[in-house]
CSV table of C-alpha atoms in Angstrom, one decimal:
chain,number,residue,atom,x,y,z
A,1,MET,CA,83.6,56.5,71.7
A,2,LYS,CA,83.1,52.8,70.9
A,3,THR,CA,84.7,51.2,67.9
A,4,ILE,CA,82.4,48.7,66.1
A,5,GLY,CA,84.2,46.2,63.9
A,6,ILE,CA,82.3,44.9,60.9
A,7,LEU,CA,83.3,41.6,59.2
A,8,GLY,CA,82.7,42.3,55.5
A,9,GLY,CA,83.1,45.4,53.5
A,10,GLY,CA,80.1,45.3,51.2
A,11,GLN,CA,77.0,47.3,50.9
A,12,LEU,CA,75.4,46.1,54.1
A,13,GLY,CA,78.4,47.0,56.1
A,14,GLY,CA,78.6,50.4,54.3
A,15,MET,CA,75.0,51.4,55.1
A,16,LEU,CA,75.4,50.1,58.7
A,17,SER,CA,78.5,52.3,59.1
A,18,GLU,CA,76.4,55.4,58.2
A,19,SER,CA,74.1,54.7,61.1
A,20,LEU,CA,76.9,53.8,63.6
A,21,LEU,CA,78.7,57.1,62.7
A,22,LYS,CA,75.5,59.0,63.1
A,23,TYR,CA,75.2,57.6,66.7
A,24,GLY,CA,78.8,58.6,67.6
A,25,ALA,CA,80.6,55.3,67.1
A,26,LYS,CA,83.8,54.6,65.1
A,27,VAL,CA,83.8,51.9,62.5
A,28,ALA,CA,86.4,49.4,61.4
A,29,PHE,CA,86.1,47.0,58.5
A,30,TYR,CA,87.7,43.6,57.7
A,31,ASP,CA,87.4,42.0,54.3
A,32,PRO,CA,89.6,39.9,52.0
A,33,GLU,CA,89.1,42.1,49.0
A,34,PRO,CA,91.4,45.2,48.7
A,35,THR,CA,88.8,47.0,46.7
A,36,SER,CA,85.9,46.4,49.1
A,37,PRO,CA,83.5,49.3,48.6
A,38,SER,CA,83.2,50.2,52.3
A,39,PHE,CA,86.9,50.6,52.9
A,40,HIS,CA,86.7,54.3,51.9
A,41,ARG,CA,84.3,54.9,54.8
A,42,SER,CA,86.9,54.4,57.5
A,43,PRO,CA,90.7,54.7,57.9
A,44,LEU,CA,90.4,51.6,60.1
A,45,HIS,CA,90.1,48.8,57.5
A,46,PHE,CA,91.9,45.5,57.4
A,47,GLN,CA,92.4,43.4,54.3
A,48,GLY,CA,93.0,39.8,55.1
A,49,SER,CA,91.8,36.2,54.7
A,50,TRP,CA,88.9,34.8,56.6
A,51,ASN,CA,91.3,32.2,57.9
A,52,ASP,CA,94.1,34.6,59.0
A,53,PHE,CA,93.8,34.2,62.8
A,54,GLU,CA,96.5,36.7,63.6
A,55,LYS,CA,95.2,39.4,61.4
A,56,LEU,CA,91.7,38.8,62.7
A,57,LYS,CA,93.0,38.9,66.3
A,58,GLU,CA,94.6,42.3,65.6
A,59,PHE,CA,91.2,43.5,64.1
A,60,PHE,CA,89.2,42.2,67.1
A,61,SER,CA,91.7,43.8,69.6
A,62,LEU,CA,91.2,47.2,68.0
A,63,CYS,CA,87.4,47.1,68.4
A,64,ASP,CA,85.0,47.2,71.4
A,65,LEU,CA,82.7,44.7,69.8
A,66,ILE,CA,82.2,43.0,66.5
A,67,THR,CA,79.3,42.4,64.1
A,68,TYR,CA,79.1,41.0,60.6
A,69,GLU,CA,77.4,41.6,57.2
A,70,PHE,CA,78.8,38.3,55.8
A,71,GLU,CA,77.9,34.9,57.2
A,72,ASN,CA,80.3,32.5,55.7
A,73,VAL,CA,82.9,32.7,58.4
A,74,SER,CA,84.1,29.8,60.5
A,75,THR,CA,82.2,29.9,63.8
A,76,GLU,CA,84.9,27.9,65.5
A,77,LEU,CA,87.4,30.6,64.4
A,78,LEU,CA,85.1,33.4,65.7
A,79,GLU,CA,84.6,31.6,69.1
A,80,SER,CA,88.4,31.2,69.4
A,81,LEU,CA,88.9,35.0,68.7
A,82,VAL,CA,86.3,35.9,71.3
A,83,LYS,CA,88.0,33.7,73.8
A,84,VAL,CA,91.5,35.1,73.1
A,85,THR,CA,90.6,38.8,72.8
A,86,GLY,CA,87.7,38.9,75.3
A,87,LYS,CA,85.7,40.9,72.7
A,88,LYS,CA,82.0,40.1,72.0
A,89,ILE,CA,80.4,39.5,68.7
A,90,TYR,CA,76.8,40.3,68.0
A,91,PRO,CA,74.8,38.3,66.9
A,92,SER,CA,76.8,35.6,68.6
A,93,ALA,CA,78.9,32.9,67.0
A,94,SER,CA,76.4,30.4,68.3
A,95,VAL,CA,73.6,32.1,66.5
A,96,LEU,CA,75.7,32.1,63.3
A,97,ALA,CA,76.4,28.4,63.7
A,98,VAL,CA,72.6,27.8,63.5
A,99,THR,CA,71.8,30.2,60.7
A,100,GLN,CA,74.7,29.3,58.3
A,101,ASN,CA,73.8,25.6,58.3
A,102,ARG,CA,70.4,24.8,56.8
A,103,PHE,CA,70.0,21.5,58.7
A,104,TYR,CA,70.8,23.2,62.1
A,105,GLU,CA,68.4,26.0,61.2
A,106,LYS,CA,65.5,23.7,60.3
A,107,THR,CA,66.2,21.5,63.3
A,108,PHE,CA,66.1,24.6,65.5
A,109,LEU,CA,62.7,25.6,64.0
A,110,LYS,CA,61.3,22.1,64.4
A,111,GLU,CA,62.5,21.7,68.0
A,112,ASN,CA,61.0,25.1,69.0
A,113,ASN,CA,57.6,24.3,67.3
A,114,ILE,CA,58.1,27.1,64.8
A,115,PRO,CA,56.5,26.4,61.4
A,116,VAL,CA,58.9,24.8,59.0
A,117,CYS,CA,58.5,22.5,56.0
A,118,GLN,CA,59.2,18.8,56.0
A,119,PHE,CA,62.9,18.0,55.5
A,120,ALA,CA,65.5,15.3,55.6
A,121,PHE,CA,69.2,15.5,56.1
A,122,ALA,CA,71.7,13.6,54.0
A,123,LYS,CA,75.0,13.3,55.8
A,124,SER,CA,76.5,10.9,53.3
A,125,TYR,CA,75.9,9.9,49.7
A,126,GLU,CA,74.4,6.7,50.8
A,127,ASP,CA,71.9,8.7,52.9
A,128,LEU,CA,70.9,10.7,49.9
A,129,ILE,CA,70.4,7.7,47.7
A,130,GLN,CA,68.0,6.2,50.3
A,131,ILE,CA,66.1,9.5,50.8
A,132,LEU,CA,65.5,10.5,47.2
A,133,PRO,CA,63.1,7.7,46.1
A,134,THR,CA,60.9,7.9,49.2
A,135,PHE,CA,60.7,11.7,49.9
A,136,PRO,CA,57.3,13.1,48.7
A,137,LYS,CA,57.7,15.0,45.4
A,138,PRO,CA,58.1,17.8,44.5
A,139,PHE,CA,61.0,18.7,46.6
A,140,ILE,CA,64.2,20.8,46.6
A,141,ILE,CA,67.7,19.7,47.4
A,142,LYS,CA,69.9,22.3,49.0
A,143,THR,CA,73.5,22.2,50.2
A,144,SER,CA,73.6,22.4,54.0
A,145,THR,CA,76.1,25.3,54.0
A,146,GLY,CA,77.1,28.0,51.5
A,147,GLY,CA,74.9,28.9,48.6
A,148,TYR,CA,72.8,32.1,48.3
A,149,ASP,CA,70.5,33.6,45.7
A,150,GLY,CA,69.6,30.2,44.4
A,151,LYS,CA,73.1,28.7,44.3
A,152,GLY,CA,73.5,25.1,45.5
A,153,GLN,CA,69.9,24.2,44.9
A,154,TRP,CA,68.1,21.6,42.7
A,155,SER,CA,64.4,21.4,42.0
A,156,ILE,CA,63.0,17.9,41.7
A,157,GLU,CA,59.6,17.4,40.2
A,158,ASN,CA,59.6,13.7,39.1
A,159,GLU,CA,61.7,10.5,38.7
A,160,ILE,CA,63.4,11.9,35.6
A,161,ASP,CA,64.7,14.8,37.7
A,162,ILE,CA,66.0,12.4,40.3
A,163,SER,CA,67.8,10.3,37.7
A,164,ASN,CA,69.4,13.4,36.1
A,165,PHE,CA,70.4,14.7,39.5
A,166,ILE,CA,72.1,11.4,40.5
A,167,THR,CA,73.9,11.3,37.2
A,168,ASP,CA,75.3,14.8,37.7
A,169,PHE,CA,75.7,14.8,41.5
A,170,THR,CA,78.1,11.8,41.7
A,171,LYS,CA,79.6,10.4,44.9
A,172,ASP,CA,82.9,12.3,44.4
A,173,LYS,CA,81.0,15.6,44.3
A,174,PHE,CA,79.0,14.9,47.4
A,175,VAL,CA,78.5,17.6,50.1
A,176,GLU,CA,76.0,17.4,52.9
A,177,VAL,CA,72.5,18.4,51.7
A,178,ILE,CA,69.0,18.7,53.0
A,179,VAL,CA,66.0,17.6,51.0
A,180,GLU,CA,63.0,19.8,51.7
A,181,GLU,CA,59.3,19.9,50.8
A,182,LYS,CA,58.6,22.3,47.9
A,183,ILE,CA,56.1,24.9,48.9
A,184,ALA,CA,53.4,26.2,46.6
A,185,ILE,CA,54.2,29.8,47.4
A,186,GLU,CA,51.4,32.4,47.3
A,187,TYR,CA,53.3,35.2,49.0
A,188,GLU,CA,56.8,35.8,50.3
A,189,ALA,CA,57.5,38.2,53.1
A,190,SER,CA,60.3,39.2,55.6
A,191,CYS,CA,60.2,40.5,59.1
A,192,ILE,CA,63.1,42.3,60.7
A,193,VAL,CA,63.5,42.3,64.5
A,194,ALA,CA,66.2,44.3,66.4
A,195,ARG,CA,67.0,43.2,70.0
A,196,ASN,CA,69.4,44.5,72.6
A,197,GLN,CA,71.4,42.9,75.4
A,198,GLU,CA,68.6,43.5,77.9
A,199,GLY,CA,66.1,41.6,75.7
A,200,ASP,CA,64.2,44.7,74.6
A,201,SER,CA,63.2,44.5,71.0
A,202,LEU,CA,61.5,46.3,68.1
A,203,CYS,CA,59.8,44.9,65.0
A,204,PHE,CA,59.7,46.5,61.6
A,205,PRO,CA,56.5,46.5,59.5
A,206,ILE,CA,56.2,43.4,57.2
A,207,PHE,CA,57.9,43.6,53.9
A,208,ASP,CA,56.4,41.9,50.8
A,209,ASN,CA,59.0,40.3,48.6
A,210,VAL,CA,59.1,39.0,45.0
A,211,HIS,CA,62.0,36.9,43.7
A,212,LYS,CA,63.1,36.2,40.2
A,213,ASP,CA,65.6,33.4,39.5
A,214,HIS,CA,66.0,33.1,43.3
A,215,ILE,CA,67.2,36.7,43.6
A,216,LEU,CA,65.2,39.4,45.3
A,217,TYR,CA,63.5,41.5,42.6
A,218,ASN,CA,61.2,43.8,44.5
A,219,THR,CA,60.3,44.6,48.1
A,220,THR,CA,57.2,46.6,48.7
A,221,ILE,CA,55.6,48.3,51.7
A,222,PRO,CA,53.0,48.6,53.2
A,223,SER,CA,52.3,44.9,53.0
A,224,MET,CA,49.3,43.7,51.1
A,225,LEU,CA,48.8,40.8,53.5
A,226,ASN,CA,45.9,41.0,55.8
A,227,LYS,CA,46.5,42.3,59.4
A,228,ASN,CA,46.0,38.9,61.0
A,229,ILE,CA,48.7,37.3,58.9
A,230,GLN,CA,51.1,40.3,59.4
A,231,ASN,CA,50.6,40.0,63.2
A,232,LYS,CA,51.3,36.3,63.1
A,233,LEU,CA,54.5,36.9,61.1
A,234,LYS,CA,55.7,39.5,63.7
A,235,GLU,CA,54.8,37.1,66.5
A,236,ILE,CA,56.9,34.3,65.0
A,237,ALA,CA,59.8,36.6,64.2
A,238,LYS,CA,59.9,38.0,67.7
A,239,ASN,CA,59.7,34.5,69.1
A,240,CYS,CA,62.6,33.4,66.9
A,241,ALA,CA,64.8,36.4,68.0
A,242,ASN,CA,64.1,35.6,71.7
A,243,LYS,CA,64.8,31.8,71.3
A,244,LEU,CA,68.1,32.6,69.6
A,245,ASN,CA,68.9,35.3,72.2
A,246,ILE,CA,69.7,37.7,69.4
A,247,VAL,CA,71.6,40.9,70.1
A,248,GLY,CA,71.5,43.0,66.9
A,249,LEU,CA,69.2,42.1,64.0
A,250,LEU,CA,67.4,39.0,62.9
A,251,THR,CA,65.6,38.8,59.6
A,252,THR,CA,63.1,36.0,59.2
A,253,GLU,CA,62.0,35.1,55.7
A,254,PHE,CA,58.5,33.6,55.3
A,255,PHE,CA,56.5,31.6,52.7
A,256,ILE,CA,52.8,32.1,52.9
A,257,THR,CA,50.7,29.4,51.1
A,258,LYS,CA,47.3,27.6,51.1
A,259,GLN,CA,49.2,24.4,51.2
A,260,LYS,CA,48.7,22.7,54.6
A,261,ASN,CA,51.6,22.6,57.0
A,262,LYS,CA,52.1,18.9,57.8
A,263,ASN,CA,54.5,19.7,60.7
A,264,ASN,CA,52.5,22.4,62.4
A,265,SER,CA,48.8,23.1,61.7
A,266,GLN,CA,48.7,25.7,64.6
A,267,ASN,CA,50.2,28.3,62.4
A,268,GLU,CA,47.3,28.5,59.9
A,269,THR,CA,45.8,32.0,59.7
A,270,ASP,CA,42.8,33.0,57.7
A,271,GLY,CA,43.1,30.0,55.5
A,272,PHE,CA,46.8,30.4,54.9
A,273,SER,CA,49.7,28.3,56.2
A,274,ILE,CA,52.9,30.1,57.3
A,275,PHE,CA,56.4,28.6,56.9
A,276,VAL,CA,59.7,30.0,58.0
A,277,ASN,CA,62.1,29.7,55.1
A,278,GLU,CA,65.4,30.9,56.6
A,279,PHE,CA,67.1,33.5,58.9
A,280,ALA,CA,69.6,36.2,58.3
A,281,PRO,CA,71.3,37.5,61.5
A,282,ARG,CA,72.3,40.7,59.9
A,283,PRO,CA,70.9,43.6,57.8
A,284,HIS,CA,68.8,42.2,54.9
A,285,ASN,CA,68.4,43.1,51.3
A,286,SER,CA,64.6,43.6,51.8
A,287,GLY,CA,65.4,46.0,54.6
A,288,HIS,CA,67.0,48.6,52.3
A,289,ILE,CA,63.5,50.0,51.8
A,290,SER,CA,63.4,51.0,55.5
A,291,ARG,CA,65.9,53.8,54.8
A,292,ASN,CA,63.1,55.6,52.9
A,293,ALA,CA,59.8,54.1,54.1
A,294,CYS,CA,60.3,54.2,57.9
A,295,ASP,CA,61.4,56.8,60.4
A,296,ILE,CA,64.3,54.6,61.4
A,297,SER,CA,66.1,52.1,59.1
A,298,GLN,CA,67.2,48.6,59.8
A,299,TYR,CA,70.7,49.9,60.0
A,300,ASP,CA,69.7,52.5,62.6
A,301,ALA,CA,68.0,49.7,64.6
A,302,HIS,CA,71.0,47.4,64.4
A,303,ALA,CA,73.3,50.3,65.4
A,304,ARG,CA,71.1,51.2,68.4
A,305,ALA,CA,71.0,47.6,69.5
A,306,LEU,CA,74.8,47.2,69.3
A,307,LEU,CA,75.4,50.5,71.1
A,308,ASP,CA,72.7,49.7,73.7
A,309,LEU,CA,70.7,52.8,72.9
A,310,PRO,CA,66.9,52.8,73.5
A,311,LEU,CA,64.8,51.0,70.9
A,312,HIS,CA,61.4,52.1,69.7
A,313,GLU,CA,59.0,50.6,67.2
A,314,PRO,CA,59.6,52.0,63.7
A,315,LYS,CA,56.9,54.1,62.2
A,316,LEU,CA,55.8,53.7,58.6
A,317,ASN,CA,55.9,56.8,56.5
A,318,PRO,CA,52.8,57.7,54.5
A,319,GLY,CA,52.4,56.3,50.9
A,320,PHE,CA,53.6,53.3,49.0
A,321,TYR,CA,57.2,52.3,48.5
A,322,CYS,CA,59.0,49.7,46.2
A,323,MET,CA,62.7,48.8,46.4
A,324,GLY,CA,64.2,47.1,43.3
A,325,ASN,CA,67.7,45.6,43.1
A,326,LEU,CA,70.0,46.8,40.4
A,327,LEU,CA,71.9,43.8,39.1
A,328,GLY,CA,75.0,43.8,37.0
A,329,ASN,CA,72.8,42.6,34.1
A,330,ILE,CA,71.7,46.2,33.6
A,331,TRP,CA,75.3,47.4,33.0
A,332,PHE,CA,75.7,44.7,30.3
A,333,ALA,CA,72.3,45.6,28.8
A,334,GLN,CA,73.5,49.2,28.5
A,335,GLY,CA,76.7,48.0,26.8
A,336,ASN,CA,79.0,49.5,29.5
A,337,LYS,CA,80.0,47.2,32.3
A,338,ASP,CA,82.1,50.0,34.0
A,339,ASN,CA,79.4,52.6,34.4
A,340,LEU,CA,75.7,52.9,34.8
A,341,ASN,CA,74.0,55.5,32.7
A,342,LEU,CA,71.2,57.1,34.8
A,343,SER,CA,70.2,59.8,32.3
A,344,CYS,CA,66.7,58.3,32.0
A,345,TRP,CA,66.1,59.0,35.7
A,346,LYS,CA,64.9,62.5,34.9
A,347,ASN,CA,61.9,60.9,33.2
A,348,HIS,CA,60.8,59.0,36.3
A,349,PRO,CA,59.8,61.4,39.1
A,350,GLU,CA,58.5,58.5,41.1
A,351,ILE,CA,62.0,57.2,41.6
A,352,ILE,CA,63.1,59.0,44.8
A,353,ASP,CA,66.4,57.3,45.4
A,354,VAL,CA,69.1,55.4,43.5
A,355,TYR,CA,71.9,53.9,45.7
A,356,LEU,CA,74.9,52.5,44.0
A,357,TYR,CA,77.2,50.3,46.1
A,358,GLY,CA,80.6,51.3,44.6
A,359,LYS,CA,81.6,47.8,43.4
A,360,GLU,CA,84.4,48.0,40.9
A,361,GLU,CA,83.1,45.4,38.4
A,362,ALA,CA,79.6,44.6,37.2
A,363,LYS,CA,78.8,40.9,36.9
A,364,LEU,CA,75.7,39.1,35.8
A,365,ASN,CA,73.3,38.7,38.8
A,366,ARG,CA,75.6,40.7,41.0
A,367,LYS,CA,73.9,43.2,43.3
A,368,MET,CA,75.3,46.6,42.2
A,369,GLY,CA,72.8,48.9,43.8
A,370,HIS,CA,69.1,49.5,44.4
A,371,PHE,CA,66.4,52.1,43.8
A,372,ILE,CA,63.3,53.2,45.6
A,373,SER,CA,60.0,54.2,44.0
A,374,TYR,CA,57.2,56.1,45.8
A,375,SER,CA,53.6,56.8,45.1
A,376,ASN,CA,50.6,57.9,47.1
A,377,LYS,CA,48.5,55.3,45.1
A,378,SER,CA,48.6,51.5,45.6
A,379,GLN,CA,50.2,49.6,42.8
A,380,GLU,CA,51.6,52.7,41.1
A,381,HIS,CA,54.8,52.3,43.1
A,382,ILE,CA,55.3,48.9,41.5
A,383,ASN,CA,54.3,50.1,38.1
A,384,ALA,CA,56.8,53.0,38.4
A,385,ALA,CA,59.6,50.6,39.3
A,386,GLU,CA,58.9,48.5,36.2
A,387,ARG,CA,58.9,51.5,33.9
A,388,PHE,CA,62.3,52.6,35.4
A,389,ARG,CA,63.8,49.1,35.1
A,390,LYS,CA,62.6,48.9,31.5
A,391,ASP,CA,64.3,52.2,30.6
A,392,LEU,CA,67.5,51.3,32.4
A,393,ASN,CA,67.7,48.0,30.5
A,394,GLU,CA,67.8,49.9,27.1
A,395,LYS,CA,71.1,50.8,25.7
A,396,GLN,CA,71.6,54.5,26.6
A,397,SER,CA,72.8,57.1,24.1
């Protein structure tokens, strides 16, 4: 029986552990937080810093192989641990080095002729001051590392925005950033590919995504994009997984727009241009929906790839599904940040699943859980999700 070590003890690791246990593996967790919600899932859990080499070495030595649900770990440290312990980490530390740095990620895309927006890299404050006046507006400034759900980003529309940014982002605050073309987004989508050590892979159906305030709001399936665009997204996602030599999962996030791709006109399909936004070499928020909408989930696929079990293309279940994130804001709206009142659920038969992550404290914009709505009619799955959200956001008696 193999022991799979998971770096990170949050909801992604928790749901992955369910699949690993189902396929006969043991699971161990490593996380700095003593109250990590996944620690109760296994007696093999380690609480320690991401910089504690000796503690991490002990963790690695206990496991047959390692994966992660959390990306902000030093790749140099991981490579040293792999070398010292002889244990493998999937996806590899070299993959993580690409995906956790926006400049490396976009450079990888450009070098492999994969559709990506225009971008420039500012390694120094002086670089940034030279780039800002000449880069075509509108654009977005993003920190090269760190940042998620919209953190570490600045939207620039005009000269006033540039002036305000420079006033705030002074030289003493400088960190490496990329400046990238702002896309006039018509649709957002994600495609999840699982790949094993032999190079066999599977591809999930395309998930349509809607973000609000840079945080995933809804994921829906089946996709409303036409089949030609869906097939192109799958082709690109599989190509990316192969080029990165992924073992495990790779999620590719896409922007679809009528704006021309100045870097790569070959990826225009039916009047739309496709841009890769970013990668996630782990289970993805949008993929939660696969637990209900497909015959195997993203977690099953990841587990099968890690355990070298046969992979098969996921089948989409009949009907229409919508996944909505439950943010900590709802707890505050209800007036009780310690507990979520779900008494209104009984009035919403279309809501087939509510999954709470077990986090101790609700915070604004913190992902505390998700729900799934189902309908046999198009659009009704989305309408049902909105009705449920509206009820949840009202103060419960």
